[in-house]
């Protein structure tokens, strides 16, 4: 074979290889734009009507890629940015891909291993069966997302292993490195969860532990994990560590689904905490949904959250919340929705400075920064969601 023929053959082979690699690689751009007009009966003492982003689903844009490496091995990545559809601003000014950012390897036989900023197995397996997934976190998450079953808990510097699904069983474990100069125990996190699906029922059990950093004034921004802070738990944000245990179950019967969930959250005091006794929040919840027509989806949820008697509080705080959703699909990607919730708060808890205060209402996780001035709060939102 002469040199000209060899070059032609080499070019043909390289072209075929390049075409094969392209065929085995895949990058998807996806996202949600969600905006609503919201009404809150009491935000710090006044009613308020305003625009709000990310109510039925968080407004976001993401990039997801998979490359087939051959031999039952794939490389994968995901980058996801949250933004405010009403202003166009990033949800987090300090992080471009504030929702998720990870890379990993996946095998059908051995499972997946990923590293980066990720959701916890606790949320992905247990939260997928809980109220915020059936309703919405804005008004359906348990008060202040106290038990982290919505998307408020994300773990940076984390490594996650997920086993391959086996006869309806899923399991996953994750460790988040604190990356402190004197050792990574400070600010670290650990989560593990299992889920079992056997149609028409699903069950999940999960655990999550978050450790604080070393700033001593609240929850450290150097810790691997973030979580929702609201009027429900702001008196315990200086905890040395937080432990979450939750279980969820759902049963589907044709167009109907019913479910139940329960959680236990413990805020454990340390030498720098502004409280001294372990504070415990227990929550029990019920959910139901009905696919009335191909376009109409209806759902409802009720939860009861109560705190322990500790840190000088004898009349312990209690939060009861009722939530509803009506969703009309204009297409597979576009929907008009109406969501409503009412929460009642009673008893006492600790305020931000550690003093005993009356409990106030804070619906779902949409009012974490705008709680009621008293024990009642009603929130209604009507909006439009488009997925792409």
Short mmCIF file of N, CA and C in Angstrom, two decimals, residues 93-191:
data_model
loop_
_atom_site.label_atom_id
_atom_site.label_comp_id
_atom_site.label_asym_id
_atom_site.label_seq_id
_atom_site.Cartn_x
_atom_site.Cartn_y
_atom_site.Cartn_z
N UNK A 93 -25.77 34.24 44.70
CA UNK A 93 -24.82 35.13 44.04
C UNK A 93 -23.40 34.60 44.08
N UNK A 94 -23.11 33.70 45.04
CA UNK A 94 -21.74 33.23 45.22
C UNK A 94 -21.43 31.95 44.48
N UNK A 95 -22.43 31.32 43.85
CA UNK A 95 -22.20 30.04 43.18
C UNK A 95 -23.00 29.98 41.89
N UNK A 96 -22.33 29.70 40.78
CA UNK A 96 -23.01 29.60 39.50
C UNK A 96 -23.89 28.35 39.46
N UNK A 97 -23.32 27.19 39.77
CA UNK A 97 -24.09 25.95 39.80
C UNK A 97 -24.38 25.60 41.25
N UNK A 98 -25.29 26.42 41.82
CA UNK A 98 -25.56 26.34 43.25
C UNK A 98 -26.43 25.14 43.62
N UNK A 99 -27.17 24.59 42.67
CA UNK A 99 -28.06 23.48 42.98
C UNK A 99 -27.31 22.15 42.98
N UNK A 100 -26.63 21.86 41.87
CA UNK A 100 -25.85 20.62 41.80
C UNK A 100 -24.66 20.82 40.87
N UNK A 101 -23.58 20.12 41.14
CA UNK A 101 -22.40 20.13 40.27
C UNK A 101 -21.57 18.90 40.61
N UNK A 102 -21.68 17.86 39.78
CA UNK A 102 -20.91 16.65 40.09
C UNK A 102 -20.49 15.91 38.83
N UNK A 103 -19.52 15.01 38.99
CA UNK A 103 -19.01 14.17 37.92
C UNK A 103 -18.84 12.77 38.50
N UNK A 104 -18.93 11.74 37.65
CA UNK A 104 -18.82 10.39 38.19
C UNK A 104 -18.75 9.32 37.14
N UNK A 105 -18.78 8.09 37.61
CA UNK A 105 -18.77 6.90 36.77
C UNK A 105 -19.97 6.04 37.12
N UNK A 106 -20.49 5.33 36.12
CA UNK A 106 -21.68 4.52 36.32
C UNK A 106 -21.54 3.18 35.61
N UNK A 107 -21.95 2.14 36.30
CA UNK A 107 -21.92 0.79 35.75
C UNK A 107 -23.25 0.11 36.04
N UNK A 108 -23.78 -0.58 35.05
CA UNK A 108 -25.04 -1.30 35.26
C UNK A 108 -24.86 -2.39 36.30
N UNK A 109 -23.68 -2.99 36.34
CA UNK A 109 -23.45 -4.11 37.25
C UNK A 109 -23.03 -3.66 38.65
N UNK A 110 -22.29 -2.54 38.75
CA UNK A 110 -21.69 -2.16 40.03
C UNK A 110 -22.24 -0.86 40.63
N UNK A 111 -23.11 -0.16 39.92
CA UNK A 111 -23.67 1.06 40.47
C UNK A 111 -22.93 2.30 40.02
N UNK A 112 -23.10 3.39 40.76
CA UNK A 112 -22.49 4.67 40.37
C UNK A 112 -21.70 5.28 41.52
N UNK A 113 -20.67 6.04 41.17
CA UNK A 113 -19.85 6.78 42.13
C UNK A 113 -19.72 8.20 41.60
N UNK A 114 -20.18 9.19 42.38
CA UNK A 114 -20.16 10.57 41.94
C UNK A 114 -19.51 11.46 42.99
N UNK A 115 -18.95 12.60 42.55
CA UNK A 115 -18.28 13.51 43.46
C UNK A 115 -18.60 14.95 43.08
N UNK A 116 -18.85 15.78 44.11
CA UNK A 116 -19.14 17.19 43.87
C UNK A 116 -20.17 17.72 44.83
N UNK A 117 -21.01 18.64 44.37
CA UNK A 117 -22.12 19.19 45.17
C UNK A 117 -23.39 18.44 44.76
N UNK A 118 -24.02 17.76 45.73
CA UNK A 118 -25.09 16.84 45.40
C UNK A 118 -26.20 16.87 46.45
N UNK A 119 -27.36 16.36 46.06
CA UNK A 119 -28.41 16.07 47.03
C UNK A 119 -28.04 14.82 47.81
N UNK A 120 -28.67 14.66 48.96
CA UNK A 120 -28.36 13.52 49.82
C UNK A 120 -29.19 12.30 49.43
N UNK A 121 -28.69 11.08 49.71
CA UNK A 121 -29.53 9.89 49.56
C UNK A 121 -30.80 10.00 50.40
N UNK A 122 -30.70 10.62 51.54
CA UNK A 122 -31.85 10.86 52.43
C UNK A 122 -32.96 11.58 51.67
N UNK A 123 -32.62 12.65 50.94
CA UNK A 123 -33.64 13.37 50.17
C UNK A 123 -34.05 12.59 48.93
N UNK A 124 -33.10 12.07 48.16
CA UNK A 124 -33.41 11.45 46.87
C UNK A 124 -34.29 10.21 47.02
N UNK A 125 -34.11 9.44 48.08
CA UNK A 125 -34.87 8.21 48.25
C UNK A 125 -36.09 8.39 49.15
N UNK A 126 -35.93 9.07 50.28
CA UNK A 126 -37.05 9.27 51.20
C UNK A 126 -37.90 10.47 50.77
N UNK A 127 -37.25 11.57 50.44
CA UNK A 127 -37.98 12.77 50.03
C UNK A 127 -38.79 12.58 48.76
N UNK A 128 -38.37 11.65 47.89
CA UNK A 128 -39.12 11.41 46.66
C UNK A 128 -40.51 10.86 46.92
N UNK A 129 -40.75 10.32 48.12
CA UNK A 129 -42.06 9.79 48.49
C UNK A 129 -42.81 10.72 49.44
N UNK A 130 -42.24 11.85 49.78
CA UNK A 130 -42.82 12.73 50.80
C UNK A 130 -43.64 13.85 50.17
N UNK A 131 -44.09 14.78 51.01
CA UNK A 131 -45.08 15.79 50.59
C UNK A 131 -44.56 16.77 49.55
N UNK A 132 -43.32 17.21 49.66
CA UNK A 132 -42.83 18.23 48.74
C UNK A 132 -42.74 17.71 47.31
N UNK A 133 -42.58 16.40 47.15
CA UNK A 133 -42.53 15.81 45.81
C UNK A 133 -43.92 15.65 45.22
N UNK A 134 -44.92 15.38 46.06
CA UNK A 134 -46.29 15.20 45.60
C UNK A 134 -46.97 16.55 45.42
N UNK A 135 -46.79 17.44 46.39
CA UNK A 135 -47.33 18.80 46.32
C UNK A 135 -46.25 19.71 45.73
N UNK A 136 -45.69 20.53 46.56
CA UNK A 136 -44.57 21.39 46.18
C UNK A 136 -43.90 21.85 47.46
N UNK A 137 -42.59 22.09 47.41
CA UNK A 137 -41.91 22.55 48.61
C UNK A 137 -42.37 23.91 49.08
N UNK A 138 -42.83 24.76 48.15
CA UNK A 138 -43.22 26.12 48.50
C UNK A 138 -44.28 26.15 49.59
N UNK A 139 -45.31 25.33 49.44
CA UNK A 139 -46.38 25.29 50.43
C UNK A 139 -46.63 23.90 50.99
N UNK A 140 -46.00 22.88 50.43
CA UNK A 140 -46.24 21.51 50.86
C UNK A 140 -45.16 20.92 51.73
N UNK A 141 -43.94 21.49 51.71
CA UNK A 141 -42.88 21.00 52.57
C UNK A 141 -43.29 21.16 54.02
N UNK A 142 -42.82 20.29 54.88
CA UNK A 142 -43.12 20.44 56.30
C UNK A 142 -42.57 21.78 56.78
N UNK A 143 -43.18 22.41 57.78
CA UNK A 143 -42.86 23.79 58.16
C UNK A 143 -41.37 24.11 58.18
N UNK A 144 -40.98 25.11 57.38
CA UNK A 144 -39.58 25.50 57.30
C UNK A 144 -38.69 24.44 56.69
N UNK A 145 -39.27 23.40 56.07
CA UNK A 145 -38.52 22.21 55.65
C UNK A 145 -37.64 21.72 56.80
N UNK A 146 -38.26 21.62 57.98
CA UNK A 146 -37.54 21.28 59.21
C UNK A 146 -36.81 19.95 59.10
N UNK A 147 -37.35 19.02 58.31
CA UNK A 147 -36.73 17.69 58.22
C UNK A 147 -35.96 17.46 56.93
N UNK A 148 -35.73 18.51 56.14
CA UNK A 148 -34.88 18.40 54.96
C UNK A 148 -35.39 17.45 53.90
N UNK A 149 -36.70 17.24 53.81
CA UNK A 149 -37.25 16.35 52.79
C UNK A 149 -37.59 17.08 51.50
N UNK A 150 -37.31 18.39 51.46
CA UNK A 150 -37.35 19.12 50.20
C UNK A 150 -35.91 19.33 49.75
N UNK A 151 -35.67 20.26 48.84
CA UNK A 151 -34.34 20.40 48.23
C UNK A 151 -33.42 21.39 48.94
N UNK A 152 -33.73 21.78 50.18
CA UNK A 152 -32.92 22.81 50.83
C UNK A 152 -31.56 22.29 51.29
N UNK A 153 -31.41 20.98 51.48
CA UNK A 153 -30.13 20.42 51.94
C UNK A 153 -29.33 19.95 50.73
N UNK A 154 -28.17 20.55 50.55
CA UNK A 154 -27.24 20.14 49.50
C UNK A 154 -25.87 19.99 50.13
N UNK A 155 -25.10 19.01 49.65
CA UNK A 155 -23.81 18.70 50.26
C UNK A 155 -22.68 18.99 49.28
N UNK A 156 -21.80 19.91 49.63
CA UNK A 156 -20.60 20.17 48.83
C UNK A 156 -19.48 19.23 49.24
N UNK A 157 -18.48 19.11 48.39
CA UNK A 157 -17.29 18.28 48.68
C UNK A 157 -17.69 16.85 49.04
N UNK A 158 -18.70 16.32 48.35
CA UNK A 158 -19.24 15.02 48.74
C UNK A 158 -18.95 13.93 47.72
N UNK A 159 -18.91 12.69 48.22
CA UNK A 159 -18.75 11.49 47.40
C UNK A 159 -19.94 10.59 47.69
N UNK A 160 -20.63 10.13 46.64
CA UNK A 160 -21.83 9.31 46.80
C UNK A 160 -21.69 8.01 46.03
N UNK A 161 -22.02 6.90 46.69
CA UNK A 161 -22.11 5.61 46.00
C UNK A 161 -23.56 5.15 46.03
N UNK A 162 -24.08 4.74 44.87
CA UNK A 162 -25.43 4.20 44.76
C UNK A 162 -25.36 2.83 44.13
N UNK A 163 -25.92 1.85 44.80
CA UNK A 163 -25.90 0.48 44.28
C UNK A 163 -26.85 0.36 43.09
N UNK A 164 -26.62 -0.60 42.20
CA UNK A 164 -27.59 -0.81 41.11
C UNK A 164 -28.91 -1.32 41.68
N UNK A 165 -30.00 -0.92 41.08
CA UNK A 165 -31.31 -1.37 41.53
C UNK A 165 -31.40 -2.89 41.41
N UNK A 166 -31.95 -3.53 42.44
CA UNK A 166 -32.06 -4.99 42.46
C UNK A 166 -33.41 -5.40 43.01
N UNK A 167 -34.25 -5.93 42.13
CA UNK A 167 -35.57 -6.41 42.52
C UNK A 167 -36.37 -5.37 43.32
N UNK A 168 -36.31 -4.15 42.85
CA UNK A 168 -37.05 -3.07 43.49
C UNK A 168 -36.34 -2.39 44.63
N UNK A 169 -35.15 -2.84 44.97
CA UNK A 169 -34.39 -2.27 46.09
C UNK A 169 -33.33 -1.31 45.59
N UNK A 170 -33.29 -0.13 46.20
CA UNK A 170 -32.25 0.86 45.94
C UNK A 170 -31.58 1.24 47.26
N UNK A 171 -30.29 1.50 47.22
CA UNK A 171 -29.57 1.94 48.42
C UNK A 171 -28.43 2.87 48.00
N UNK A 172 -28.13 3.83 48.86
CA UNK A 172 -27.11 4.81 48.54
C UNK A 172 -26.50 5.36 49.82
N UNK A 173 -25.21 5.73 49.77
CA UNK A 173 -24.52 6.32 50.91
C UNK A 173 -23.65 7.46 50.42
N UNK A 174 -23.47 8.47 51.29
CA UNK A 174 -22.73 9.67 50.91
C UNK A 174 -21.93 10.21 52.08
N UNK A 175 -20.73 10.71 51.79
CA UNK A 175 -19.93 11.40 52.80
C UNK A 175 -19.51 12.75 52.25
N UNK A 176 -19.70 13.81 53.06
CA UNK A 176 -19.28 15.15 52.68
C UNK A 176 -18.09 15.58 53.51
N UNK A 177 -17.02 15.96 52.86
CA UNK A 177 -15.79 16.37 53.56
C UNK A 177 -15.91 17.81 54.04
N UNK A 178 -15.58 18.02 55.32
CA UNK A 178 -15.60 19.38 55.86
C UNK A 178 -14.47 20.24 55.34
N UNK A 179 -13.36 19.61 55.00
CA UNK A 179 -12.18 20.29 54.45
C UNK A 179 -11.62 21.36 55.38
N UNK A 180 -11.75 21.15 56.69
CA UNK A 180 -11.15 22.07 57.65
C UNK A 180 -9.64 21.83 57.71
N UNK A 181 -8.88 22.89 58.02
CA UNK A 181 -7.43 22.77 58.02
C UNK A 181 -6.93 21.80 59.08
N UNK A 182 -7.68 21.64 60.19
CA UNK A 182 -7.24 20.78 61.27
C UNK A 182 -7.95 19.42 61.23
N UNK A 183 -8.47 19.05 60.08
CA UNK A 183 -9.17 17.77 59.94
C UNK A 183 -10.56 17.98 59.40
N UNK A 184 -11.09 17.00 58.63
CA UNK A 184 -12.35 17.21 57.94
C UNK A 184 -13.56 16.80 58.75
N UNK A 185 -13.39 16.44 60.03
CA UNK A 185 -14.56 16.07 60.84
C UNK A 185 -15.46 17.28 61.06
N UNK A 186 -14.85 18.46 61.30
CA UNK A 186 -15.64 19.69 61.45
C UNK A 186 -16.26 20.05 60.11
N UNK A 187 -17.56 20.24 60.10
CA UNK A 187 -18.24 20.61 58.87
C UNK A 187 -18.57 19.46 57.95
N UNK A 188 -18.33 18.22 58.37
CA UNK A 188 -18.58 17.07 57.51
C UNK A 188 -20.05 16.64 57.58
N UNK A 189 -20.41 15.70 56.73
CA UNK A 189 -21.78 15.18 56.71
C UNK A 189 -21.77 13.72 56.29
N UNK A 190 -22.84 13.02 56.66
CA UNK A 190 -23.00 11.63 56.24
C UNK A 190 -24.48 11.35 56.03
N UNK A 191 -24.79 10.61 54.97
CA UNK A 191 -26.17 10.24 54.70
C UNK A 191 -26.23 8.85 54.10
#
